[in-house]
Amino acid sequence: MNDLELLDWRERIAQLYLSDLDLAEFRAERDRLFADHPQTPIPPEDRAAFTGLRYHPPNPAAVVEAPLRPAEGETEIDTGGPDGVIRYRRVAVAETPWGPLTLWWIMAYGGGLFVPVRDATCGRESYGGGRYLTDTVKGTFGRGLTLLPGDRVRLDANYLYNPSCAYDDRWACPLAPQENRVDVALTAGELAYHG
């Protein structure tokens, strides 16, 4: 039944990301999923005391539009776990005020867009390995990254979220490659789970 629970988790995540909830409602619903769902990444020993994830206050300055420029080439990211090495293809580079961010296409069956980010808060206020703006394989459509007409993208760092490995060592996650590391502090989105 774990596979069907995982399917349900992913469906609920996709529905949440595609919903019309505002940021506060979105965060409250995400907290409920993390508290109650059997596939939550929260460690079993923490669940009874879990009262919600920690977030930066909403930050309107963390919403930007950026032009996209073409990018080529591939990279491999080792998850350090059973998924092993995952191959990614560069789709484009968003020229953000924070610095350039590569949009990656996961080269596995079905594919998906993946935008990990490691900023100056990582390792202090947020998870040391970085956070994700989107990972469409996991159903996170339309909040952190929205495609716009004219080779542009809207990025909303208020939706930066931690990978599953930030909550529990039983998970292994691909982390932000060097070209998705920016020097600025993105004081938006999810904070480190272990504060």
Short mmCIF file of C-alpha atoms in Angstrom, two decimals, residues 5-195:
data_model
loop_
_atom_site.label_atom_id
_atom_site.label_comp_id
_atom_site.label_asym_id
_atom_site.label_seq_id
_atom_site.Cartn_x
_atom_site.Cartn_y
_atom_site.Cartn_z
CA GLU A 5 -0.04 6.20 -0.40
CA LEU A 6 2.80 7.82 -2.33
CA LEU A 7 0.50 8.26 -5.32
CA ASP A 8 -2.05 9.94 -3.05
CA TRP A 9 0.66 12.20 -1.56
CA ARG A 10 1.80 13.33 -5.01
CA GLU A 11 -1.77 13.93 -6.15
CA ARG A 12 -2.51 16.04 -3.08
CA ILE A 13 0.70 18.02 -3.56
CA ALA A 14 -0.19 18.69 -7.22
CA GLN A 15 -3.72 19.76 -6.25
CA LEU A 16 -2.31 22.07 -3.58
CA TYR A 17 0.14 23.71 -5.97
CA LEU A 18 -2.56 24.15 -8.63
CA SER A 19 -5.15 25.49 -6.17
CA ASP A 20 -6.23 29.13 -5.89
CA LEU A 21 -5.24 29.35 -2.20
CA ASP A 22 -3.29 32.41 -1.14
CA LEU A 23 0.15 32.00 0.42
CA ALA A 24 -1.11 31.75 4.03
CA GLU A 25 -3.79 29.20 3.11
CA PHE A 26 -1.28 27.26 1.00
CA ARG A 27 1.16 27.04 3.91
CA ALA A 28 -1.57 25.96 6.34
CA GLU A 29 -2.73 23.20 4.00
CA ARG A 30 0.86 22.07 3.38
CA ASP A 31 1.36 21.88 7.16
CA ARG A 32 -1.76 19.69 7.44
CA LEU A 33 -0.43 17.31 4.79
CA PHE A 34 2.94 17.13 6.54
CA ALA A 35 1.24 16.46 9.88
CA ASP A 36 -1.30 13.84 8.81
CA HIS A 37 -0.34 12.05 5.61
CA PRO A 38 1.31 8.60 5.83
CA GLN A 39 3.94 9.66 3.25
CA THR A 40 5.02 12.78 5.16
CA PRO A 41 8.80 13.26 5.23
CA ILE A 42 8.56 14.26 8.91
CA PRO A 43 10.36 11.55 10.94
CA PRO A 44 8.02 9.21 12.84
CA GLU A 45 9.51 10.24 16.19
CA ASP A 46 8.72 13.94 15.47
CA ARG A 47 5.11 13.54 14.28
CA ALA A 48 3.34 13.70 17.63
CA ALA A 49 4.93 17.07 18.43
CA PHE A 50 4.79 18.47 14.87
CA THR A 51 2.92 21.79 14.77
CA GLY A 52 3.93 22.99 11.33
CA LEU A 53 6.85 24.00 9.18
CA ARG A 54 8.74 27.23 9.71
CA TYR A 55 8.66 29.95 7.07
CA HIS A 56 10.03 33.40 6.42
CA PRO A 57 7.25 36.01 6.51
CA PRO A 58 5.73 36.68 3.08
CA ASN A 59 8.18 38.76 1.06
CA PRO A 60 6.76 40.68 -1.94
CA ALA A 61 10.32 41.51 -3.07
CA ALA A 62 10.93 37.78 -3.55
CA VAL A 63 8.64 37.72 -6.60
CA VAL A 64 10.52 38.55 -9.81
CA GLU A 65 10.17 38.23 -13.54
CA ALA A 66 13.26 37.24 -15.47
CA PRO A 67 14.17 36.74 -19.11
CA LEU A 68 15.22 33.28 -20.20
CA ARG A 69 18.19 32.57 -22.40
CA PRO A 70 18.83 29.27 -24.11
CA ALA A 71 21.18 26.79 -22.45
CA GLU A 72 22.74 23.56 -23.59
CA GLY A 73 24.45 20.61 -22.05
CA GLU A 74 23.80 18.04 -19.39
CA THR A 75 24.88 17.32 -15.86
CA GLU A 76 24.56 14.48 -13.41
CA ILE A 77 23.62 14.87 -9.76
CA ASP A 78 24.24 12.05 -7.31
CA THR A 79 21.40 11.73 -4.82
CA GLY A 80 23.59 9.76 -2.43
CA GLY A 81 20.81 7.18 -2.13
CA PRO A 82 18.99 4.43 -4.00
CA ASP A 83 18.06 6.76 -6.88
CA GLY A 84 21.77 7.03 -7.62
CA VAL A 85 22.95 9.48 -10.23
CA ILE A 86 20.22 11.43 -12.02
CA ARG A 87 20.85 13.03 -15.41
CA TYR A 88 19.59 16.53 -16.20
CA ARG A 89 19.54 18.62 -19.37
CA ARG A 90 19.77 22.40 -19.29
CA VAL A 91 16.57 23.95 -20.64
CA ALA A 92 17.28 27.64 -20.12
CA VAL A 93 18.89 30.10 -17.76
CA ALA A 94 16.75 32.67 -15.93
CA GLU A 95 18.61 35.96 -15.55
CA THR A 96 17.27 36.87 -12.10
CA PRO A 97 18.19 39.83 -9.88
CA TRP A 98 19.67 37.18 -7.54
CA GLY A 99 21.95 35.79 -10.23
CA PRO A 100 21.52 33.33 -13.08
CA LEU A 101 19.52 30.16 -12.32
CA THR A 102 19.49 27.17 -14.62
CA LEU A 103 16.20 25.43 -15.35
CA TRP A 104 16.89 21.70 -15.53
CA TRP A 105 14.95 18.94 -17.30
CA ILE A 106 15.08 15.58 -15.55
CA MET A 107 16.05 13.04 -18.20
CA ALA A 108 14.16 10.07 -16.72
CA TYR A 109 10.94 8.55 -17.99
CA GLY A 110 8.37 11.33 -18.37
CA GLY A 111 10.88 14.00 -17.42
CA GLY A 112 10.10 17.13 -15.47
CA LEU A 113 11.35 20.63 -14.74
CA PHE A 114 13.64 20.99 -11.72
CA VAL A 115 14.98 24.25 -10.24
CA PRO A 116 17.06 23.79 -7.09
CA VAL A 117 18.57 26.90 -5.47
CA ARG A 118 21.29 27.31 -2.87
CA ASP A 119 21.43 30.88 -1.54
CA ALA A 120 23.24 32.70 1.27
CA THR A 121 20.65 31.60 3.87
CA CYS A 122 21.51 27.92 3.32
CA GLY A 123 23.27 26.37 6.28
CA ARG A 124 22.11 29.15 8.61
CA GLU A 125 18.40 29.90 8.28
CA SER A 126 17.49 27.34 5.64
CA TYR A 127 18.56 23.82 4.76
CA GLY A 128 22.28 23.66 3.99
CA GLY A 129 21.92 21.74 0.74
CA GLY A 130 19.51 24.26 -0.77
CA ARG A 131 15.81 24.47 -1.48
CA TYR A 132 13.64 23.87 -4.53
CA LEU A 133 11.60 26.42 -6.51
CA THR A 134 9.97 23.64 -8.50
CA ASP A 135 10.21 19.92 -9.14
CA THR A 136 7.36 19.00 -11.46
CA VAL A 137 8.06 15.28 -11.03
CA LYS A 138 6.83 15.85 -7.46
CA GLY A 139 3.82 17.91 -8.60
CA THR A 140 5.03 21.39 -7.61
CA PHE A 141 3.55 23.25 -10.58
CA GLY A 142 2.78 26.94 -10.88
CA ARG A 143 3.82 28.50 -7.56
CA GLY A 144 7.60 28.90 -7.43
CA LEU A 145 8.01 29.09 -11.20
CA THR A 146 5.52 30.18 -13.84
CA LEU A 147 6.31 30.38 -17.53
CA LEU A 148 5.37 33.69 -19.14
CA PRO A 149 5.05 34.69 -22.81
CA GLY A 150 8.11 35.99 -24.59
CA ASP A 151 10.77 33.70 -23.10
CA ARG A 152 10.25 34.99 -19.58
CA VAL A 153 9.57 33.36 -16.25
CA ARG A 154 8.03 34.48 -12.99
CA LEU A 155 9.85 33.23 -9.90
CA ASP A 156 8.33 33.44 -6.44
CA ALA A 157 10.85 32.61 -3.72
CA ASN A 158 8.05 32.63 -1.13
CA TYR A 159 7.44 29.08 -2.38
CA LEU A 160 11.02 27.84 -1.92
CA TYR A 161 10.72 24.55 -0.07
CA ASN A 162 13.03 22.01 1.49
CA PRO A 163 13.77 18.68 -0.14
CA SER A 164 12.67 15.59 1.80
CA CYS A 165 16.22 14.94 3.01
CA ALA A 166 16.05 18.18 5.05
CA TYR A 167 13.59 16.51 7.44
CA ASP A 168 14.95 12.98 7.76
CA ASP A 169 18.19 11.23 6.79
CA ARG A 170 16.24 8.29 5.38
CA TRP A 171 15.64 10.41 2.26
CA ALA A 172 18.26 11.19 -0.38
CA CYS A 173 17.80 14.23 -2.61
CA PRO A 174 19.52 15.88 -5.54
CA LEU A 175 20.97 19.18 -4.34
CA ALA A 176 21.66 22.41 -6.18
CA PRO A 177 24.60 22.17 -8.57
CA GLN A 178 27.22 24.93 -8.53
CA GLU A 179 25.53 26.95 -11.27
CA ASN A 180 22.35 27.25 -9.17
CA ARG A 181 24.12 28.79 -6.21
CA VAL A 182 23.59 32.49 -5.65
CA ASP A 183 25.38 34.82 -3.24
CA VAL A 184 22.30 36.75 -2.11
CA ALA A 185 20.15 35.79 0.88
CA LEU A 186 16.68 34.80 -0.31
CA THR A 187 14.76 35.62 2.87
CA ALA A 188 11.60 33.95 1.65
CA GLY A 189 10.06 30.52 1.68
CA GLU A 190 10.66 27.63 4.02
CA LEU A 191 13.19 27.80 6.84
CA ALA A 192 15.31 24.90 8.09
CA TYR A 193 13.25 22.14 9.71
CA HIS A 194 15.68 21.79 12.60
CA GLY A 195 15.99 25.34 13.87
#
